[in-house]
Amino acid sequence: MAKRIVFVHGSPRKNGNTRAVTALAMEAARQQGADVAEIDATTLKFKVAGCLGCQKCQQLDAFACVLGDQLADTVAILPEYDVIVLSTPLYWWSFTAQLKIFIDRMYCLSKFGEDDGVLSVLSGKKLAIIATAGGPMEDNLELLESQWRNPAQMVGCSFDSCLFPDTVVPAGELVNDLAAAEKARSFGRRLAS
């Protein structure tokens, strides 16, 4: 059966390098037979930015955010996918603000017990990240990667990444670098396998 993969775009730059290499990964996954979907986190409507920390989602039987806006409805469909890929440029050693709002609302997809146990509807899935940065890996892009890898492990998911450090080419031009383009395509094929 074909893998269901969703790419969650966090870059506010529609014609930037992050979206360009992500498009290559998506196309390669499709060519491998994956069912690929996209969510543009930069366009989602929300009543409240991010998570309020109200803990009401932890009191529900359902794995859902109680805020009832487009962002909550979109997060609620994530368990339908086998692979959830975040796509982001590095902003101040982290995700873009638009993507961070989305990630914070994903809190409702796990229940945290008093004995430090975690029950998540994402358990057994793959969480992945594709990211670009103007700086190096060390003390920079690797910090972003760990911010998605560590939660993946905590909720019982496998993890994969495709990172592009030292991206200093003009917006959208990274795909013209043959090695970078193949790296993105290889990542897409790997996610689909």
mmCIF file with all atom_site columns, C-alpha atoms in Angstrom:
data_model
loop_
_atom_site.group_PDB
_atom_site.id
_atom_site.type_symbol
_atom_site.label_atom_id
_atom_site.label_alt_id
_atom_site.label_comp_id
_atom_site.label_asym_id
_atom_site.label_entity_id
_atom_site.label_seq_id
_atom_site.pdbx_PDB_ins_code
_atom_site.Cartn_x
_atom_site.Cartn_y
_atom_site.Cartn_z
_atom_site.occupancy
_atom_site.B_iso_or_equiv
_atom_site.pdbx_formal_charge
_atom_site.auth_seq_id
_atom_site.auth_comp_id
_atom_site.auth_asym_id
_atom_site.auth_atom_id
_atom_site.pdbx_PDB_model_num
ATOM 1   C CA . MET A 1 1   ? 0.000   0.000  0.000  1.00 0.00 ? 1   MET A CA 1
ATOM 2   C CA . ALA A 1 2   ? 1.259   3.484  -0.872 1.00 0.00 ? 2   ALA A CA 1
ATOM 3   C CA . LYS A 1 3   ? 2.598   5.621  1.935  1.00 0.00 ? 3   LYS A CA 1
ATOM 4   C CA . ARG A 1 4   ? 0.542   8.681  2.804  1.00 0.00 ? 4   ARG A CA 1
ATOM 5   C CA . ILE A 1 5   ? 2.896   11.614 3.287  1.00 0.00 ? 5   ILE A CA 1
ATOM 6   C CA . VAL A 1 6   ? 2.010   15.173 4.271  1.00 0.00 ? 6   VAL A CA 1
ATOM 7   C CA . PHE A 1 7   ? 4.447   18.061 3.909  1.00 0.00 ? 7   PHE A CA 1
ATOM 8   C CA . VAL A 1 8   ? 3.757   20.992 6.246  1.00 0.00 ? 8   VAL A CA 1
ATOM 9   C CA . HIS A 1 9   ? 5.173   24.202 4.767  1.00 0.00 ? 9   HIS A CA 1
ATOM 10  C CA . GLY A 1 10  ? 6.457   26.726 7.268  1.00 0.00 ? 10  GLY A CA 1
ATOM 11  C CA . SER A 1 11  ? 8.286   29.136 4.996  1.00 0.00 ? 11  SER A CA 1
ATOM 12  C CA . PRO A 1 12  ? 6.557   32.470 4.457  1.00 0.00 ? 12  PRO A CA 1
ATOM 13  C CA . ARG A 1 13  ? 8.632   32.853 1.259  1.00 0.00 ? 13  ARG A CA 1
ATOM 14  C CA . LYS A 1 14  ? 6.574   31.119 -1.446 1.00 0.00 ? 14  LYS A CA 1
ATOM 15  C CA . ASN A 1 15  ? 9.459   31.240 -3.951 1.00 0.00 ? 15  ASN A CA 1
ATOM 16  C CA . GLY A 1 16  ? 12.297  30.544 -1.534 1.00 0.00 ? 16  GLY A CA 1
ATOM 17  C CA . ASN A 1 17  ? 14.845  27.757 -1.392 1.00 0.00 ? 17  ASN A CA 1
ATOM 18  C CA . THR A 1 18  ? 13.007  25.738 1.251  1.00 0.00 ? 18  THR A CA 1
ATOM 19  C CA . ARG A 1 19  ? 9.844   25.400 -0.793 1.00 0.00 ? 19  ARG A CA 1
ATOM 20  C CA . ALA A 1 20  ? 11.886  24.739 -3.940 1.00 0.00 ? 20  ALA A CA 1
ATOM 21  C CA . VAL A 1 21  ? 13.795  21.760 -2.505 1.00 0.00 ? 21  VAL A CA 1
ATOM 22  C CA . THR A 1 22  ? 10.640  20.534 -0.786 1.00 0.00 ? 22  THR A CA 1
ATOM 23  C CA . ALA A 1 23  ? 8.867   20.481 -4.165 1.00 0.00 ? 23  ALA A CA 1
ATOM 24  C CA . LEU A 1 24  ? 11.627  18.194 -5.484 1.00 0.00 ? 24  LEU A CA 1
ATOM 25  C CA . ALA A 1 25  ? 11.242  15.844 -2.511 1.00 0.00 ? 25  ALA A CA 1
ATOM 26  C CA . MET A 1 26  ? 7.463   15.775 -2.952 1.00 0.00 ? 26  MET A CA 1
ATOM 27  C CA . GLU A 1 27  ? 7.712   14.983 -6.651 1.00 0.00 ? 27  GLU A CA 1
ATOM 28  C CA . ALA A 1 28  ? 10.217  12.184 -6.017 1.00 0.00 ? 28  ALA A CA 1
ATOM 29  C CA . ALA A 1 29  ? 7.914   10.686 -3.370 1.00 0.00 ? 29  ALA A CA 1
ATOM 30  C CA . ARG A 1 30  ? 5.007   10.804 -5.827 1.00 0.00 ? 30  ARG A CA 1
ATOM 31  C CA . GLN A 1 31  ? 7.123   9.080  -8.469 1.00 0.00 ? 31  GLN A CA 1
ATOM 32  C CA . GLN A 1 32  ? 7.769   6.297  -5.938 1.00 0.00 ? 32  GLN A CA 1
ATOM 33  C CA . GLY A 1 33  ? 3.998   5.830  -5.623 1.00 0.00 ? 33  GLY A CA 1
ATOM 34  C CA . ALA A 1 34  ? 3.366   7.789  -2.415 1.00 0.00 ? 34  ALA A CA 1
ATOM 35  C CA . ASP A 1 35  ? 0.137   9.675  -1.843 1.00 0.00 ? 35  ASP A CA 1
ATOM 36  C CA . VAL A 1 36  ? 1.492   13.173 -1.133 1.00 0.00 ? 36  VAL A CA 1
ATOM 37  C CA . ALA A 1 37  ? -0.441  16.050 0.427  1.00 0.00 ? 37  ALA A CA 1
ATOM 38  C CA . GLU A 1 38  ? 0.519   19.568 1.471  1.00 0.00 ? 38  GLU A CA 1
ATOM 39  C CA . ILE A 1 39  ? -0.465  21.849 4.316  1.00 0.00 ? 39  ILE A CA 1
ATOM 40  C CA . ASP A 1 40  ? 0.602   25.483 4.197  1.00 0.00 ? 40  ASP A CA 1
ATOM 41  C CA . ALA A 1 41  ? 0.924   26.438 7.849  1.00 0.00 ? 41  ALA A CA 1
ATOM 42  C CA . THR A 1 42  ? 1.522   30.068 6.854  1.00 0.00 ? 42  THR A CA 1
ATOM 43  C CA . THR A 1 43  ? -2.067  30.462 5.620  1.00 0.00 ? 43  THR A CA 1
ATOM 44  C CA . LEU A 1 44  ? -4.067  28.710 8.343  1.00 0.00 ? 44  LEU A CA 1
ATOM 45  C CA . LYS A 1 45  ? -6.618  30.757 10.260 1.00 0.00 ? 45  LYS A CA 1
ATOM 46  C CA . PHE A 1 46  ? -6.570  30.608 14.048 1.00 0.00 ? 46  PHE A CA 1
ATOM 47  C CA . LYS A 1 47  ? -8.436  32.126 16.973 1.00 0.00 ? 47  LYS A CA 1
ATOM 48  C CA . VAL A 1 48  ? -5.346  32.095 19.153 1.00 0.00 ? 48  VAL A CA 1
ATOM 49  C CA . ALA A 1 49  ? -1.766  31.844 17.960 1.00 0.00 ? 49  ALA A CA 1
ATOM 50  C CA . GLY A 1 50  ? -0.143  28.695 19.283 1.00 0.00 ? 50  GLY A CA 1
ATOM 51  C CA . CYS A 1 51  ? -1.227  26.676 22.290 1.00 0.00 ? 51  CYS A CA 1
ATOM 52  C CA . LEU A 1 52  ? -2.782  28.301 25.350 1.00 0.00 ? 52  LEU A CA 1
ATOM 53  C CA . GLY A 1 53  ? -1.566  25.589 27.701 1.00 0.00 ? 53  GLY A CA 1
ATOM 54  C CA . CYS A 1 54  ? -5.164  25.206 28.905 1.00 0.00 ? 54  CYS A CA 1
ATOM 55  C CA . GLN A 1 55  ? -4.701  21.401 29.165 1.00 0.00 ? 55  GLN A CA 1
ATOM 56  C CA . LYS A 1 56  ? -8.311  20.837 28.051 1.00 0.00 ? 56  LYS A CA 1
ATOM 57  C CA . CYS A 1 57  ? -7.078  18.547 25.277 1.00 0.00 ? 57  CYS A CA 1
ATOM 58  C CA . GLN A 1 58  ? -5.529  16.344 27.952 1.00 0.00 ? 58  GLN A CA 1
ATOM 59  C CA . GLN A 1 59  ? -8.920  15.963 29.650 1.00 0.00 ? 59  GLN A CA 1
ATOM 60  C CA . LEU A 1 60  ? -10.748 14.839 26.496 1.00 0.00 ? 60  LEU A CA 1
ATOM 61  C CA . ASP A 1 61  ? -11.055 11.234 25.357 1.00 0.00 ? 61  ASP A CA 1
ATOM 62  C CA . ALA A 1 62  ? -10.447 12.481 21.807 1.00 0.00 ? 62  ALA A CA 1
ATOM 63  C CA . PHE A 1 63  ? -7.060  13.657 20.597 1.00 0.00 ? 63  PHE A CA 1
ATOM 64  C CA . ALA A 1 64  ? -8.158  17.151 19.604 1.00 0.00 ? 64  ALA A CA 1
ATOM 65  C CA . CYS A 1 65  ? -7.572  20.825 20.273 1.00 0.00 ? 65  CYS A CA 1
ATOM 66  C CA . VAL A 1 66  ? -10.596 22.487 21.864 1.00 0.00 ? 66  VAL A CA 1
ATOM 67  C CA . LEU A 1 67  ? -10.035 25.860 20.167 1.00 0.00 ? 67  LEU A CA 1
ATOM 68  C CA . GLY A 1 68  ? -12.071 24.761 17.139 1.00 0.00 ? 68  GLY A CA 1
ATOM 69  C CA . ASP A 1 69  ? -10.414 26.854 14.444 1.00 0.00 ? 69  ASP A CA 1
ATOM 70  C CA . GLN A 1 70  ? -8.897  25.987 11.056 1.00 0.00 ? 70  GLN A CA 1
ATOM 71  C CA . LEU A 1 71  ? -5.527  25.312 12.667 1.00 0.00 ? 71  LEU A CA 1
ATOM 72  C CA . ALA A 1 72  ? -7.070  22.818 15.134 1.00 0.00 ? 72  ALA A CA 1
ATOM 73  C CA . ASP A 1 73  ? -9.022  21.117 12.332 1.00 0.00 ? 73  ASP A CA 1
ATOM 74  C CA . THR A 1 74  ? -5.862  20.775 10.249 1.00 0.00 ? 74  THR A CA 1
ATOM 75  C CA . VAL A 1 75  ? -3.779  19.343 13.107 1.00 0.00 ? 75  VAL A CA 1
ATOM 76  C CA . ALA A 1 76  ? -6.576  16.817 13.716 1.00 0.00 ? 76  ALA A CA 1
ATOM 77  C CA . ILE A 1 77  ? -6.024  15.190 10.294 1.00 0.00 ? 77  ILE A CA 1
ATOM 78  C CA . LEU A 1 78  ? -2.313  14.462 10.861 1.00 0.00 ? 78  LEU A CA 1
ATOM 79  C CA . PRO A 1 79  ? -2.910  10.917 12.233 1.00 0.00 ? 79  PRO A CA 1
ATOM 80  C CA . GLU A 1 80  ? -4.290  9.979  8.789  1.00 0.00 ? 80  GLU A CA 1
ATOM 81  C CA . TYR A 1 81  ? -0.741  10.112 7.381  1.00 0.00 ? 81  TYR A CA 1
ATOM 82  C CA . ASP A 1 82  ? 2.139   7.648  7.655  1.00 0.00 ? 82  ASP A CA 1
ATOM 83  C CA . VAL A 1 83  ? 4.780   10.370 7.391  1.00 0.00 ? 83  VAL A CA 1
ATOM 84  C CA . ILE A 1 84  ? 4.604   13.988 8.601  1.00 0.00 ? 84  ILE A CA 1
ATOM 85  C CA . VAL A 1 85  ? 7.311   16.232 7.145  1.00 0.00 ? 85  VAL A CA 1
ATOM 86  C CA . LEU A 1 86  ? 8.003   19.740 8.393  1.00 0.00 ? 86  LEU A CA 1
ATOM 87  C CA . SER A 1 87  ? 9.488   22.060 5.767  1.00 0.00 ? 87  SER A CA 1
ATOM 88  C CA . THR A 1 88  ? 11.166  25.165 7.150  1.00 0.00 ? 88  THR A CA 1
ATOM 89  C CA . PRO A 1 89  ? 14.038  27.563 6.806  1.00 0.00 ? 89  PRO A CA 1
ATOM 90  C CA . LEU A 1 90  ? 16.017  28.135 9.984  1.00 0.00 ? 90  LEU A CA 1
ATOM 91  C CA . TYR A 1 91  ? 14.832  31.295 11.746 1.00 0.00 ? 91  TYR A CA 1
ATOM 92  C CA . TRP A 1 92  ? 16.791  32.300 14.840 1.00 0.00 ? 92  TRP A CA 1
ATOM 93  C CA . TRP A 1 93  ? 17.960  28.714 15.542 1.00 0.00 ? 93  TRP A CA 1
ATOM 94  C CA . SER A 1 94  ? 14.441  27.320 15.268 1.00 0.00 ? 94  SER A CA 1
ATOM 95  C CA . PHE A 1 95  ? 11.322  26.899 13.133 1.00 0.00 ? 95  PHE A CA 1
ATOM 96  C CA . THR A 1 96  ? 9.566   29.855 11.532 1.00 0.00 ? 96  THR A CA 1
ATOM 97  C CA . ALA A 1 97  ? 6.951   31.435 13.802 1.00 0.00 ? 97  ALA A CA 1
ATOM 98  C CA . GLN A 1 98  ? 4.184   30.262 11.470 1.00 0.00 ? 98  GLN A CA 1
ATOM 99  C CA . LEU A 1 99  ? 5.306   26.637 11.780 1.00 0.00 ? 99  LEU A CA 1
ATOM 100 C CA . LYS A 1 100 ? 5.899   26.883 15.528 1.00 0.00 ? 100 LYS A CA 1
ATOM 101 C CA . ILE A 1 101 ? 2.233   27.815 16.013 1.00 0.00 ? 101 ILE A CA 1
ATOM 102 C CA . PHE A 1 102 ? 1.285   24.637 14.141 1.00 0.00 ? 102 PHE A CA 1
ATOM 103 C CA . ILE A 1 103 ? 3.712   22.457 16.124 1.00 0.00 ? 103 ILE A CA 1
ATOM 104 C CA . ASP A 1 104 ? 2.533   23.802 19.479 1.00 0.00 ? 104 ASP A CA 1
ATOM 105 C CA . ARG A 1 105 ? -1.048  22.860 18.625 1.00 0.00 ? 105 ARG A CA 1
ATOM 106 C CA . MET A 1 106 ? 0.118   19.292 17.916 1.00 0.00 ? 106 MET A CA 1
ATOM 107 C CA . TYR A 1 107 ? 0.339   18.890 21.701 1.00 0.00 ? 107 TYR A CA 1
ATOM 108 C CA . CYS A 1 108 ? -3.279  17.678 21.581 1.00 0.00 ? 108 CYS A CA 1
ATOM 109 C CA . LEU A 1 109 ? -2.214  14.569 19.623 1.00 0.00 ? 109 LEU A CA 1
ATOM 110 C CA . SER A 1 110 ? -0.582  13.071 22.701 1.00 0.00 ? 110 SER A CA 1
ATOM 111 C CA . LYS A 1 111 ? -1.749  12.364 26.233 1.00 0.00 ? 111 LYS A CA 1
ATOM 112 C CA . PHE A 1 112 ? 0.803   12.766 28.994 1.00 0.00 ? 112 PHE A CA 1
ATOM 113 C CA . GLY A 1 113 ? 0.364   10.612 32.090 1.00 0.00 ? 113 GLY A CA 1
ATOM 114 C CA . GLU A 1 114 ? 1.450   11.267 35.643 1.00 0.00 ? 114 GLU A CA 1
ATOM 115 C CA . ASP A 1 115 ? 3.962   8.416  35.437 1.00 0.00 ? 115 ASP A CA 1
ATOM 116 C CA . ASP A 1 116 ? 5.778   10.179 32.546 1.00 0.00 ? 116 ASP A CA 1
ATOM 117 C CA . GLY A 1 117 ? 4.055   7.862  30.077 1.00 0.00 ? 117 GLY A CA 1
ATOM 118 C CA . VAL A 1 118 ? 2.996   9.207  26.698 1.00 0.00 ? 118 VAL A CA 1
ATOM 119 C CA . LEU A 1 119 ? 0.132   7.908  24.583 1.00 0.00 ? 119 LEU A CA 1
ATOM 120 C CA . SER A 1 120 ? 0.108   9.422  21.094 1.00 0.00 ? 120 SER A CA 1
ATOM 121 C CA . VAL A 1 121 ? -1.975  8.895  17.971 1.00 0.00 ? 121 VAL A CA 1
ATOM 122 C CA . LEU A 1 122 ? 1.269   9.569  16.094 1.00 0.00 ? 122 LEU A CA 1
ATOM 123 C CA . SER A 1 123 ? 3.054   6.559  17.590 1.00 0.00 ? 123 SER A CA 1
ATOM 124 C CA . GLY A 1 124 ? 4.486   4.278  14.913 1.00 0.00 ? 124 GLY A CA 1
ATOM 125 C CA . LYS A 1 125 ? 4.518   6.991  12.255 1.00 0.00 ? 125 LYS A CA 1
ATOM 126 C CA . LYS A 1 126 ? 7.537   8.794  10.826 1.00 0.00 ? 126 LYS A CA 1
ATOM 127 C CA . LEU A 1 127 ? 8.257   12.417 11.611 1.00 0.00 ? 127 LEU A CA 1
ATOM 128 C CA . ALA A 1 128 ? 10.700  14.106 9.258  1.00 0.00 ? 128 ALA A CA 1
ATOM 129 C CA . ILE A 1 129 ? 12.112  17.518 8.496  1.00 0.00 ? 129 ILE A CA 1
ATOM 130 C CA . ILE A 1 130 ? 13.497  19.246 5.443  1.00 0.00 ? 130 ILE A CA 1
ATOM 131 C CA . ALA A 1 131 ? 15.246  22.497 6.304  1.00 0.00 ? 131 ALA A CA 1
ATOM 132 C CA . THR A 1 132 ? 17.544  25.133 4.887  1.00 0.00 ? 132 THR A CA 1
ATOM 133 C CA . ALA A 1 133 ? 19.880  27.533 6.665  1.00 0.00 ? 133 ALA A CA 1
ATOM 134 C CA . GLY A 1 134 ? 22.251  30.306 5.764  1.00 0.00 ? 134 GLY A CA 1
ATOM 135 C CA . GLY A 1 135 ? 24.724  29.051 8.346  1.00 0.00 ? 135 GLY A CA 1
ATOM 136 C CA . PRO A 1 136 ? 26.480  25.803 9.255  1.00 0.00 ? 136 PRO A CA 1
ATOM 137 C CA . MET A 1 137 ? 25.196  22.550 10.735 1.00 0.00 ? 137 MET A CA 1
ATOM 138 C CA . GLU A 1 138 ? 27.049  22.779 14.054 1.00 0.00 ? 138 GLU A CA 1
ATOM 139 C CA . ASP A 1 139 ? 25.355  24.898 16.726 1.00 0.00 ? 139 ASP A CA 1
ATOM 140 C CA . ASN A 1 140 ? 22.861  25.975 14.100 1.00 0.00 ? 140 ASN A CA 1
ATOM 141 C CA . LEU A 1 141 ? 20.859  23.666 11.821 1.00 0.00 ? 141 LEU A CA 1
ATOM 142 C CA . GLU A 1 142 ? 21.509  20.663 14.086 1.00 0.00 ? 142 GLU A CA 1
ATOM 143 C CA . LEU A 1 143 ? 19.652  22.500 16.870 1.00 0.00 ? 143 LEU A CA 1
ATOM 144 C CA . LEU A 1 144 ? 16.557  22.741 14.684 1.00 0.00 ? 144 LEU A CA 1
ATOM 145 C CA . GLU A 1 145 ? 16.814  19.068 13.750 1.00 0.00 ? 145 GLU A CA 1
ATOM 146 C CA . SER A 1 146 ? 16.920  18.028 17.412 1.00 0.00 ? 146 SER A CA 1
ATOM 147 C CA . GLN A 1 147 ? 13.739  20.036 18.089 1.00 0.00 ? 147 GLN A CA 1
ATOM 148 C CA . TRP A 1 148 ? 11.824  17.592 15.870 1.00 0.00 ? 148 TRP A CA 1
ATOM 149 C CA . ARG A 1 149 ? 13.870  14.407 16.408 1.00 0.00 ? 149 ARG A CA 1
ATOM 150 C CA . ASN A 1 150 ? 13.540  14.461 20.214 1.00 0.00 ? 150 ASN A CA 1
ATOM 151 C CA . PRO A 1 151 ? 9.717   14.748 20.280 1.00 0.00 ? 151 PRO A CA 1
ATOM 152 C CA . ALA A 1 152 ? 9.534   12.066 17.569 1.00 0.00 ? 152 ALA A CA 1
ATOM 153 C CA . GLN A 1 153 ? 11.383  9.664  19.836 1.00 0.00 ? 153 GLN A CA 1
ATOM 154 C CA . MET A 1 154 ? 9.304   10.693 22.857 1.00 0.00 ? 154 MET A CA 1
ATOM 155 C CA . VAL A 1 155 ? 5.981   9.848  21.163 1.00 0.00 ? 155 VAL A CA 1
ATOM 156 C CA . GLY A 1 156 ? 7.207   6.610  19.548 1.00 0.00 ? 156 GLY A CA 1
ATOM 157 C CA . CYS A 1 157 ? 7.884   7.787  15.992 1.00 0.00 ? 157 CYS A CA 1
ATOM 158 C CA . SER A 1 158 ? 10.776  7.078  13.686 1.00 0.00 ? 158 SER A CA 1
ATOM 159 C CA . PHE A 1 159 ? 12.653  10.107 12.367 1.00 0.00 ? 159 PHE A CA 1
ATOM 160 C CA . ASP A 1 160 ? 14.416  11.274 9.215  1.00 0.00 ? 160 ASP A CA 1
ATOM 161 C CA . SER A 1 161 ? 15.867  14.568 8.028  1.00 0.00 ? 161 SER A CA 1
ATOM 162 C CA . CYS A 1 162 ? 17.196  16.348 4.964  1.00 0.00 ? 162 CYS A CA 1
ATOM 163 C CA . LEU A 1 163 ? 19.202  19.422 5.897  1.00 0.00 ? 163 LEU A CA 1
ATOM 164 C CA . PHE A 1 164 ? 20.767  22.078 3.684  1.00 0.00 ? 164 PHE A CA 1
ATOM 165 C CA . PRO A 1 165 ? 23.337  24.160 5.610  1.00 0.00 ? 165 PRO A CA 1
ATOM 166 C CA . ASP A 1 166 ? 25.203  27.160 4.197  1.00 0.00 ? 166 ASP A CA 1
ATOM 167 C CA . THR A 1 167 ? 22.454  27.977 1.707  1.00 0.00 ? 167 THR A CA 1
ATOM 168 C CA . VAL A 1 168 ? 23.512  31.372 0.407  1.00 0.00 ? 168 VAL A CA 1
ATOM 169 C CA . VAL A 1 169 ? 22.207  31.218 -3.170 1.00 0.00 ? 169 VAL A CA 1
ATOM 170 C CA . PRO A 1 170 ? 19.383  33.562 -4.212 1.00 0.00 ? 170 PRO A CA 1
ATOM 171 C CA . ALA A 1 171 ? 15.803  32.609 -3.312 1.00 0.00 ? 171 ALA A CA 1
ATOM 172 C CA . GLY A 1 172 ? 14.605  29.567 -5.224 1.00 0.00 ? 172 GLY A CA 1
ATOM 173 C CA . GLU A 1 173 ? 17.989  28.879 -6.829 1.00 0.00 ? 173 GLU A CA 1
ATOM 174 C CA . LEU A 1 174 ? 19.124  26.012 -4.573 1.00 0.00 ? 174 LEU A CA 1
ATOM 175 C CA . VAL A 1 175 ? 17.419  23.539 -6.909 1.00 0.00 ? 175 VAL A CA 1
ATOM 176 C CA . ASN A 1 176 ? 19.956  24.473 -9.605 1.00 0.00 ? 176 ASN A CA 1
ATOM 177 C CA . ASP A 1 177 ? 22.704  22.938 -7.463 1.00 0.00 ? 177 ASP A CA 1
ATOM 178 C CA . LEU A 1 178 ? 22.779  19.365 -8.787 1.00 0.00 ? 178 LEU A CA 1
ATOM 179 C CA . ALA A 1 179 ? 23.954  17.840 -5.488 1.00 0.00 ? 179 ALA A CA 1
ATOM 180 C CA . ALA A 1 180 ? 21.287  19.687 -3.490 1.00 0.00 ? 180 ALA A CA 1
ATOM 181 C CA . ALA A 1 181 ? 18.570  18.723 -5.973 1.00 0.00 ? 181 ALA A CA 1
ATOM 182 C CA . GLU A 1 182 ? 19.551  15.049 -5.827 1.00 0.00 ? 182 GLU A CA 1
ATOM 183 C CA . LYS A 1 183 ? 19.695  15.177 -2.024 1.00 0.00 ? 183 LYS A CA 1
ATOM 184 C CA . ALA A 1 184 ? 16.095  16.464 -1.948 1.00 0.00 ? 184 ALA A CA 1
ATOM 185 C CA . ARG A 1 185 ? 14.908  13.845 -4.448 1.00 0.00 ? 185 ARG A CA 1
ATOM 186 C CA . SER A 1 186 ? 16.662  11.053 -2.560 1.00 0.00 ? 186 SER A CA 1
ATOM 187 C CA . PHE A 1 187 ? 14.932  12.197 0.623  1.00 0.00 ? 187 PHE A CA 1
ATOM 188 C CA . GLY A 1 188 ? 11.533  12.055 -1.087 1.00 0.00 ? 188 GLY A CA 1
ATOM 189 C CA . ARG A 1 189 ? 12.219  8.542  -2.383 1.00 0.00 ? 189 ARG A CA 1
ATOM 190 C CA . ARG A 1 190 ? 13.353  7.433  1.074  1.00 0.00 ? 190 ARG A CA 1
ATOM 191 C CA . LEU A 1 191 ? 10.170  8.751  2.691  1.00 0.00 ? 191 LEU A CA 1
ATOM 192 C CA . ALA A 1 192 ? 8.053   6.871  0.161  1.00 0.00 ? 192 ALA A CA 1
ATOM 193 C CA . SER A 1 193 ? 9.818   3.537  0.628  1.00 0.00 ? 193 SER A CA 1
#
